[in-house]
XYZ file of C-alpha atoms in Angstrom:
509
model
C -5.341 6.063 45.118
C -4.065 2.643 46.171
C -0.370 1.880 46.259
C -0.539 0.084 42.913
C -3.231 0.873 40.362
C -3.836 -2.225 38.204
C -5.897 -2.871 35.096
C -6.706 -6.532 34.501
C -8.591 -7.689 31.411
C -9.626 -11.339 31.237
C -10.971 -13.566 28.458
C -12.102 -10.822 26.091
C -13.719 -11.924 22.843
C -15.427 -9.892 20.138
C -16.821 -10.987 16.788
C -18.246 -9.049 13.876
C -20.320 -11.632 12.036
C -17.946 -14.440 10.989
C -14.838 -12.363 11.772
C -13.269 -12.914 15.206
C -11.654 -9.577 16.061
C -10.605 -10.803 19.533
C -10.469 -14.348 20.866
C -9.967 -14.900 24.603
C -7.434 -12.069 25.031
C -6.149 -11.135 28.495
C -3.743 -8.473 29.740
C -2.478 -6.908 32.953
C -0.789 -3.555 33.396
C 0.209 -1.894 36.658
C 1.375 1.520 37.693
C 5.041 1.944 36.771
C 4.704 -0.268 33.679
C 4.587 0.488 29.975
C 2.892 -2.374 28.132
C 3.800 -2.429 24.459
C 0.878 -3.723 22.375
C 1.949 -4.857 18.916
C 0.539 -6.762 15.979
C -0.213 -6.398 12.304
C -3.114 -4.292 11.091
C -6.195 -6.387 11.698
C -4.594 -8.254 14.610
C -7.162 -6.824 17.044
C -5.277 -3.907 18.629
C -7.896 -1.265 17.807
C -10.714 -3.500 19.032
C -8.849 -4.146 22.276
C -8.322 -0.404 22.773
C -12.037 0.099 22.090
C -12.877 -2.434 24.805
C -10.602 -0.701 27.311
C -12.097 2.714 26.570
C -15.699 1.513 26.443
C -16.382 2.288 22.786
C -16.565 -1.442 21.965
C -18.771 -3.811 23.976
C -17.189 -7.282 23.914
C -19.126 -10.527 23.569
C -17.309 -11.936 26.597
C -14.700 -10.867 29.102
C -14.137 -9.094 32.405
C -12.310 -5.952 33.491
C -10.957 -5.482 36.998
C -9.584 -2.235 38.375
C -7.626 -2.644 41.592
C -9.264 -6.016 42.027
C -12.816 -4.714 41.636
C -15.007 -5.693 38.711
C -15.952 -2.879 36.303
C -18.600 -3.102 33.599
C -17.372 -3.059 30.009
C -18.939 -1.056 27.205
C -19.496 2.134 29.229
C -17.082 4.795 28.004
C -18.116 7.425 30.543
C -17.589 5.067 33.492
C -14.158 4.025 32.245
C -13.197 7.630 31.556
C -14.170 8.593 35.106
C -11.843 5.852 36.366
C -8.982 7.664 34.662
C -8.647 5.673 31.423
C -7.547 8.075 28.668
C -6.556 7.419 25.084
C -4.544 9.214 22.403
C -6.054 7.815 19.227
C -4.290 7.228 15.928
C -7.041 8.979 13.969
C -7.242 12.261 15.846
C -10.477 13.112 17.654
C -10.156 16.864 18.100
C -12.799 19.470 17.288
C -11.175 21.689 14.659
C -13.382 24.720 15.314
C -12.448 24.869 19.005
C -9.278 26.245 20.558
C -6.523 24.163 22.095
C -7.637 24.759 25.685
C -11.255 23.955 24.792
C -10.192 20.618 23.306
C -7.945 19.726 26.237
C -10.717 20.210 28.792
C -13.674 19.231 26.624
C -16.220 17.502 28.833
C -14.711 18.611 32.139
C -14.855 22.402 31.834
C -16.682 22.828 35.123
C -14.051 20.882 37.069
C -11.254 23.159 35.848
C -12.863 26.520 35.109
C -15.830 26.490 37.433
C -18.811 28.599 36.395
C -19.226 32.259 35.600
C -17.594 34.795 33.306
C -14.048 33.831 34.308
C -14.303 30.239 33.076
C -12.580 30.752 29.715
C -9.668 32.578 31.312
C -9.214 29.868 33.934
C -9.353 27.112 31.291
C -6.890 28.945 29.047
C -4.452 29.545 31.912
C -4.723 25.927 33.099
C -4.088 24.625 29.587
C -1.098 26.897 29.054
C 0.349 25.806 32.393
C -0.126 22.162 31.396
C 1.572 22.680 28.017
C 4.498 24.380 29.741
C 4.806 21.595 32.320
C 4.776 18.982 29.576
C 7.523 20.826 27.695
C 5.369 21.420 24.616
C 6.818 24.654 23.262
C 5.479 26.801 20.443
C 1.863 25.788 21.017
C -0.524 28.461 22.342
C -3.460 27.417 24.476
C -5.769 29.829 22.622
C -4.771 28.667 19.109
C -7.579 27.315 16.923
C -7.035 23.605 16.288
C -7.959 23.882 12.590
C -4.905 26.117 12.081
C -2.460 23.622 13.613
C -0.274 21.131 11.770
C -0.897 17.406 12.148
C 2.027 16.957 14.611
C 0.808 19.907 16.694
C -2.659 18.378 16.879
C -1.065 15.135 18.003
C 0.608 17.028 20.841
C -2.799 18.457 21.825
C -4.152 14.893 21.984
C -1.254 13.919 24.248
C -1.756 16.967 26.481
C -5.461 16.139 26.788
C -4.642 12.606 27.958
C -2.161 13.864 30.565
C -4.676 16.474 31.764
C -6.918 13.641 32.994
C -4.335 12.441 35.518
C -5.284 13.495 39.030
C -4.560 12.189 42.488
C -8.240 11.257 42.775
C -8.217 8.998 39.703
C -8.928 5.419 40.716
C -6.680 3.838 38.105
C -5.067 6.293 35.737
C -4.007 4.547 32.555
C -3.093 6.222 29.278
C -3.432 4.318 26.022
C -1.161 5.739 23.337
C -2.209 4.600 19.855
C 0.527 5.417 17.313
C 1.531 8.582 19.207
C 4.924 9.033 17.505
C 3.893 8.483 13.877
C 3.725 12.226 13.094
C 6.192 13.624 15.619
C 9.696 14.935 15.028
C 12.611 13.331 16.847
C 12.576 16.202 19.356
C 8.855 15.768 20.006
C 9.299 12.006 20.392
C 11.962 12.659 23.016
C 9.533 14.973 24.853
C 6.852 12.277 24.853
C 9.223 9.557 26.063
C 10.492 11.848 28.829
C 6.870 12.414 29.892
C 6.200 8.697 30.013
C 9.326 8.045 32.074
C 8.530 10.937 34.409
C 4.924 9.875 35.052
C 5.379 6.112 35.319
C 5.274 6.242 39.133
C 1.689 7.570 38.931
C 0.339 6.122 35.696
C 0.343 2.857 33.784
C 0.739 3.125 30.015
C -0.296 0.964 27.085
C 1.821 1.918 24.082
C 0.698 0.902 20.585
C 2.995 1.544 17.630
C 4.149 0.007 14.378
C 7.568 1.606 14.896
C 9.101 -1.398 16.610
C 12.203 0.463 17.788
C 9.971 2.921 19.665
C 8.069 0.058 21.288
C 11.271 -1.664 22.368
C 12.766 1.537 23.704
C 9.891 2.630 25.948
C 8.116 -0.610 26.953
C 8.760 -2.738 30.022
C 6.627 -5.661 28.784
C 5.189 -6.660 25.404
C 1.898 -8.230 24.330
C 1.836 -9.619 20.787
C -1.500 -10.088 18.991
C -2.060 -12.046 15.797
C -5.439 -12.704 14.169
C -7.273 -11.594 17.296
C -5.348 -13.913 19.617
C -2.718 -13.243 22.241
C 0.423 -14.901 20.868
C 2.876 -14.097 23.638
C 3.486 -11.793 26.587
C 7.161 -11.203 27.294
C 9.640 -8.850 28.897
C 10.967 -6.169 26.542
C 14.518 -6.634 27.772
C 16.768 -8.211 25.170
C 14.057 -8.558 22.507
C 14.957 -7.543 18.929
C 12.772 -5.977 16.252
C 13.350 -9.082 14.119
C 11.979 -11.308 16.887
C 8.884 -9.103 17.231
C 8.299 -9.210 13.491
C 8.456 -13.003 13.543
C 5.921 -13.150 16.403
C 3.609 -10.675 14.660
C 3.485 -12.252 11.205
C 4.608 -15.810 11.891
C 7.669 -15.573 9.650
C 11.053 -13.913 9.543
C 11.381 -10.340 8.329
C 11.960 -9.929 4.614
C 15.319 -8.451 3.718
C 13.942 -7.343 0.353
C 11.699 -4.749 1.936
C 13.073 -1.743 0.104
C 14.413 -1.147 -3.372
C 17.753 -2.900 -3.354
C 18.645 -5.352 -6.067
C 15.660 -4.885 -8.402
C 15.928 -1.185 -9.017
C 15.157 -0.328 -12.630
C 15.611 3.428 -12.675
C 13.846 5.815 -15.041
C 12.686 4.304 -18.321
C 12.406 7.568 -20.222
C 13.759 11.093 -20.252
C 10.273 12.460 -20.966
C 8.849 14.274 -17.965
C 5.443 13.130 -16.769
C 5.134 16.055 -14.346
C 7.418 19.050 -13.962
C 7.394 21.984 -11.554
C 9.183 25.090 -12.826
C 10.026 27.869 -10.393
C 7.034 26.798 -8.328
C 6.133 28.651 -5.148
C 3.308 28.359 -2.642
C 3.000 31.290 -0.244
C 4.307 30.405 3.180
C 5.207 26.829 2.196
C 7.925 26.679 -0.487
C 9.471 28.788 -3.238
C 11.466 28.430 -6.440
C 11.046 24.648 -6.668
C 12.109 22.856 -9.848
C 11.106 19.210 -9.841
C 10.834 16.540 -12.548
C 9.133 13.138 -12.334
C 9.833 10.687 -15.162
C 8.283 7.334 -16.103
C 9.474 4.403 -13.997
C 11.242 6.692 -11.511
C 10.726 6.968 -7.768
C 11.597 10.478 -6.597
C 11.933 10.852 -2.839
C 11.223 14.084 -0.977
C 13.258 14.403 2.234
C 13.245 17.098 4.896
C 12.154 17.808 8.427
C 8.534 18.598 9.275
C 7.843 22.142 8.048
C 10.487 22.004 5.312
C 7.809 22.291 2.626
C 8.120 18.760 1.263
C 4.520 17.751 2.068
C 3.210 20.912 0.397
C 5.265 20.200 -2.736
C 3.725 16.728 -2.929
C 0.252 18.217 -2.442
C 0.911 20.814 -5.175
C 1.904 18.121 -7.678
C -1.383 16.353 -6.884
C -3.424 19.555 -7.241
C -4.258 19.795 -3.534
C -2.197 22.990 -3.105
C -2.392 26.011 -5.417
C 0.791 27.573 -6.748
C 1.210 31.288 -6.123
C 3.971 31.598 -8.733
C 5.665 29.293 -11.193
C 4.045 26.583 -13.274
C 3.260 22.895 -13.442
C 3.614 20.959 -16.682
C 1.919 17.610 -17.280
C 3.046 15.545 -20.270
C 4.797 18.685 -21.556
C 1.716 20.933 -21.365
C 1.435 23.921 -19.063
C -1.541 23.376 -16.745
C -2.702 26.787 -15.574
C -5.774 25.602 -13.691
C -4.404 22.612 -11.842
C -6.653 20.971 -9.242
C -7.377 17.552 -7.739
C -10.119 16.762 -10.331
C -7.786 17.836 -13.149
C -4.985 15.725 -11.679
C -7.191 12.631 -11.374
C -8.383 13.021 -14.956
C -4.753 13.318 -16.083
C -3.699 10.210 -14.150
C -1.876 12.025 -11.318
C -3.234 10.235 -8.250
C -2.673 11.149 -4.611
C -2.473 9.281 -1.303
C -2.517 12.080 1.325
C -0.989 11.641 4.806
C -4.185 11.957 6.862
C -6.416 9.221 5.514
C -9.227 9.700 8.059
C -9.571 13.400 7.263
C -8.644 13.610 3.582
C -9.271 10.186 1.992
C -12.032 8.250 3.697
C -15.781 8.433 4.066
C -15.719 6.611 7.379
C -19.425 5.794 7.594
C -19.582 4.626 3.967
C -18.887 1.032 2.993
C -15.553 -0.388 1.926
C -17.036 -0.890 -1.552
C -18.090 2.753 -1.879
C -14.743 4.016 -0.621
C -12.954 2.011 -3.298
C -15.283 2.591 -6.240
C -15.505 6.356 -5.743
C -12.100 6.581 -7.408
C -13.418 5.382 -10.762
C -17.203 5.911 -10.771
C -16.873 8.482 -13.561
C -15.549 5.709 -15.797
C -18.628 3.530 -15.228
C -21.321 5.903 -16.471
C -23.303 4.904 -19.536
C -22.385 7.122 -22.454
C -25.949 8.166 -23.214
C -28.025 7.664 -20.063
C -25.232 8.695 -17.645
C -26.421 5.915 -15.335
C -23.858 3.879 -13.431
C -23.082 0.312 -14.408
C -23.593 -1.023 -10.871
C -22.830 -4.647 -11.727
C -19.493 -3.634 -13.195
C -18.840 -1.455 -10.148
C -19.430 -4.391 -7.778
C -17.315 -6.791 -9.818
C -14.403 -4.382 -10.208
C -14.452 -3.380 -6.541
C -14.508 -7.006 -5.407
C -11.562 -7.824 -7.656
C -9.538 -4.844 -6.455
C -10.225 -5.579 -2.776
C -9.155 -9.187 -3.297
C -6.019 -8.161 -5.203
C -4.966 -5.675 -2.511
C -5.924 -8.200 0.221
C -8.269 -5.826 2.029
C -9.451 -7.708 5.109
C -13.065 -6.896 6.016
C -16.122 -8.845 7.199
C -17.685 -7.805 3.889
C -17.359 -4.988 1.399
C -20.566 -3.564 2.872
C -18.819 -2.966 6.205
C -18.282 0.733 7.050
C -14.641 1.421 6.323
C -14.247 3.175 9.680
C -14.506 -0.247 11.335
C -11.410 -1.556 9.548
C -7.874 -1.381 10.858
C -5.642 1.460 9.665
C -3.666 -0.821 7.363
C -6.759 -2.186 5.656
C -8.130 1.335 5.258
C -4.879 2.307 3.537
C -4.999 -0.730 1.262
C -8.549 0.249 0.295
C -7.294 3.703 -0.706
C -4.604 2.117 -2.880
C -7.281 -0.167 -4.377
C -9.324 2.935 -5.222
C -6.624 4.219 -7.565
C -5.923 0.802 -9.094
C -9.320 1.133 -10.760
C -8.150 3.777 -13.218
C -5.049 4.579 -15.263
C -2.239 5.929 -13.111
C 0.650 7.830 -14.689
C 2.032 9.505 -11.561
C 1.454 8.292 -8.019
C 1.996 10.898 -5.294
C 2.519 9.351 -1.849
C 2.652 11.416 1.340
C 3.511 9.305 4.398
C 1.824 6.206 2.918
C 2.907 3.932 5.793
C 1.955 6.164 8.731
C 0.423 3.896 11.373
C 0.918 0.794 9.217
C 2.408 -2.469 10.478
C 5.557 -3.958 8.941
C 3.723 -6.689 7.039
C 1.309 -4.284 5.337
C 4.187 -1.883 4.728
C 5.984 -4.570 2.735
C 2.825 -5.162 0.689
C 2.453 -1.462 -0.063
C 6.037 -0.967 -1.154
C 5.935 -4.106 -3.259
C 2.935 -2.552 -5.030
C 4.813 0.724 -5.480
C 7.831 -1.079 -6.956
C 5.566 -2.989 -9.329
C 3.866 0.204 -10.480
C 7.217 1.928 -11.054
C 8.460 -1.059 -13.038
C 5.408 -0.689 -15.291
C 6.328 2.929 -16.085
C 4.423 4.854 -13.425
C 6.284 7.835 -11.999
C 6.254 7.967 -8.200
C 6.753 10.932 -5.885
C 7.389 9.645 -2.350
C 7.249 11.995 0.623
C 7.802 10.238 3.973
C 8.994 11.018 7.472
C 11.064 7.833 7.538
C 14.400 8.674 5.965
C 15.186 4.972 5.740
C 12.158 4.454 3.521
C 12.916 7.434 1.292
C 16.510 6.305 0.757
C 15.596 2.658 0.283
C 12.792 3.235 -2.210
C 14.039 6.165 -4.283
C 16.055 6.435 -7.496
C 16.640 10.114 -6.757
C 16.219 12.158 -3.576
C 15.250 15.840 -3.482
C 16.114 17.377 -0.095
C 14.192 20.398 1.178
C 15.050 22.890 3.888
C 13.068 25.988 4.892
C 10.869 25.787 1.806
C 13.623 25.505 -0.803
C 15.520 22.636 -2.395
C 18.861 22.315 -0.618
C 20.224 19.292 -2.490
C 19.419 16.613 -5.048
C 21.068 13.198 -4.613
C 21.133 10.132 -6.808
C 20.236 6.893 -5.051
C 21.057 3.925 -7.310
C 20.552 0.438 -5.892
C 24.276 -0.235 -5.649
C 25.252 3.122 -4.170
C 22.639 4.383 -1.711
C 23.552 7.556 0.195
C 23.945 7.181 3.948
C 21.361 8.835 6.180
C 23.986 11.290 7.411
C 24.624 12.388 3.816
C 20.956 13.338 3.475
C 20.511 14.796 6.961
C 23.345 17.295 6.509
C 21.267 18.991 3.780
C 18.112 18.990 5.944
C 19.467 20.945 8.910
């Protein structure tokens, strides 16, 4: 390896039909640096990462590694040069074990051949996990049985496993790596980055601006596919980054502050009574009323996400009951919830919400196709479907080359807006949100929470489960705190008397 391993990208452009995803973008990153890459959803970050990893072939541009030209659009070549990526939408094979995922594609280099390969791979993976400080994760665990944050840690371990002294230019691209991690796990990741900076250059992509500012040495801001500014991270504020990203100052009316309406009725839309789900939570009593935003707070593993899933019919109660509009619903499921107007935005959109190869139009209209069938023939009213989908996409400002574009080609924020558009096509009485802004930029986040406030003001009950305590406090009328699977506290959160974060955290620990 040379003294300084440098990646230099020059004049990269990429268009999809009339949409310019990247326009003459350049970047440099050297060993010892952490380049923070920021921009709104749709700014071109994912396309740029695709160019660097070889999954996207640009229309123009050059890549130089240590001064030598390297062909773009060849993922295997770039991977052999030491370019690794931790993607936002996880790319693990659920049926395989942790060690098999970490060394997928390079088994022979680590385990050799013969009957001892699995043992060697398992031991190497466990040693790597221990060296990286990732505790509580077994190398022989099946990935399908892991939580989302644990799978994220496997992705990170896989990227670090590719670093060798023989790598020509080791660079790790981290795409939203902290969005699902606990504070402790974030500290582990940042310590890894600091400890490996003398051997590796990093490109760090995140919508959590404080994380970007904390770990980056330089910043590259993208907007509408163009490079807006490259600057040192020293002395830069989150407000300044927001202004560069969206072209305007940050809105102070981001959360529920002065316009909070509170519940409009004492009638319960949904109620859990003594609800338990084996291994997740027990004895939960929860009420959601019209016009009310109920926040669920707690650390990862507290049971809050499972409670949200149970309300939406995605988790089955082992004991207790769920009542909808005052009626006991014994056989509660996702189809029953949708029919009753209890609609769900799950945390892992790629796995649980999207048909990535299907079009944007189909991903939106699938939420209300049952309402478009002819009463007698049962045939779909396709013209109505197209018109309604187009209107919803325009209303939610879903940015796409066309509604026929596969939704997997859209940015994370536009995918999320398409999911919200899906449920705007039918009557919603209760909206269940689980980490709705994970991997979403600040501009799109404001749009989403404005929509949530509008829906609550119209009488929709909202159950909000989020990792960001700031968001839960800011948006909620009432906060239910969970710890170890049980409710530890319930706090009011009126607009003029919001609880401090410390007042909520003391019930979480």
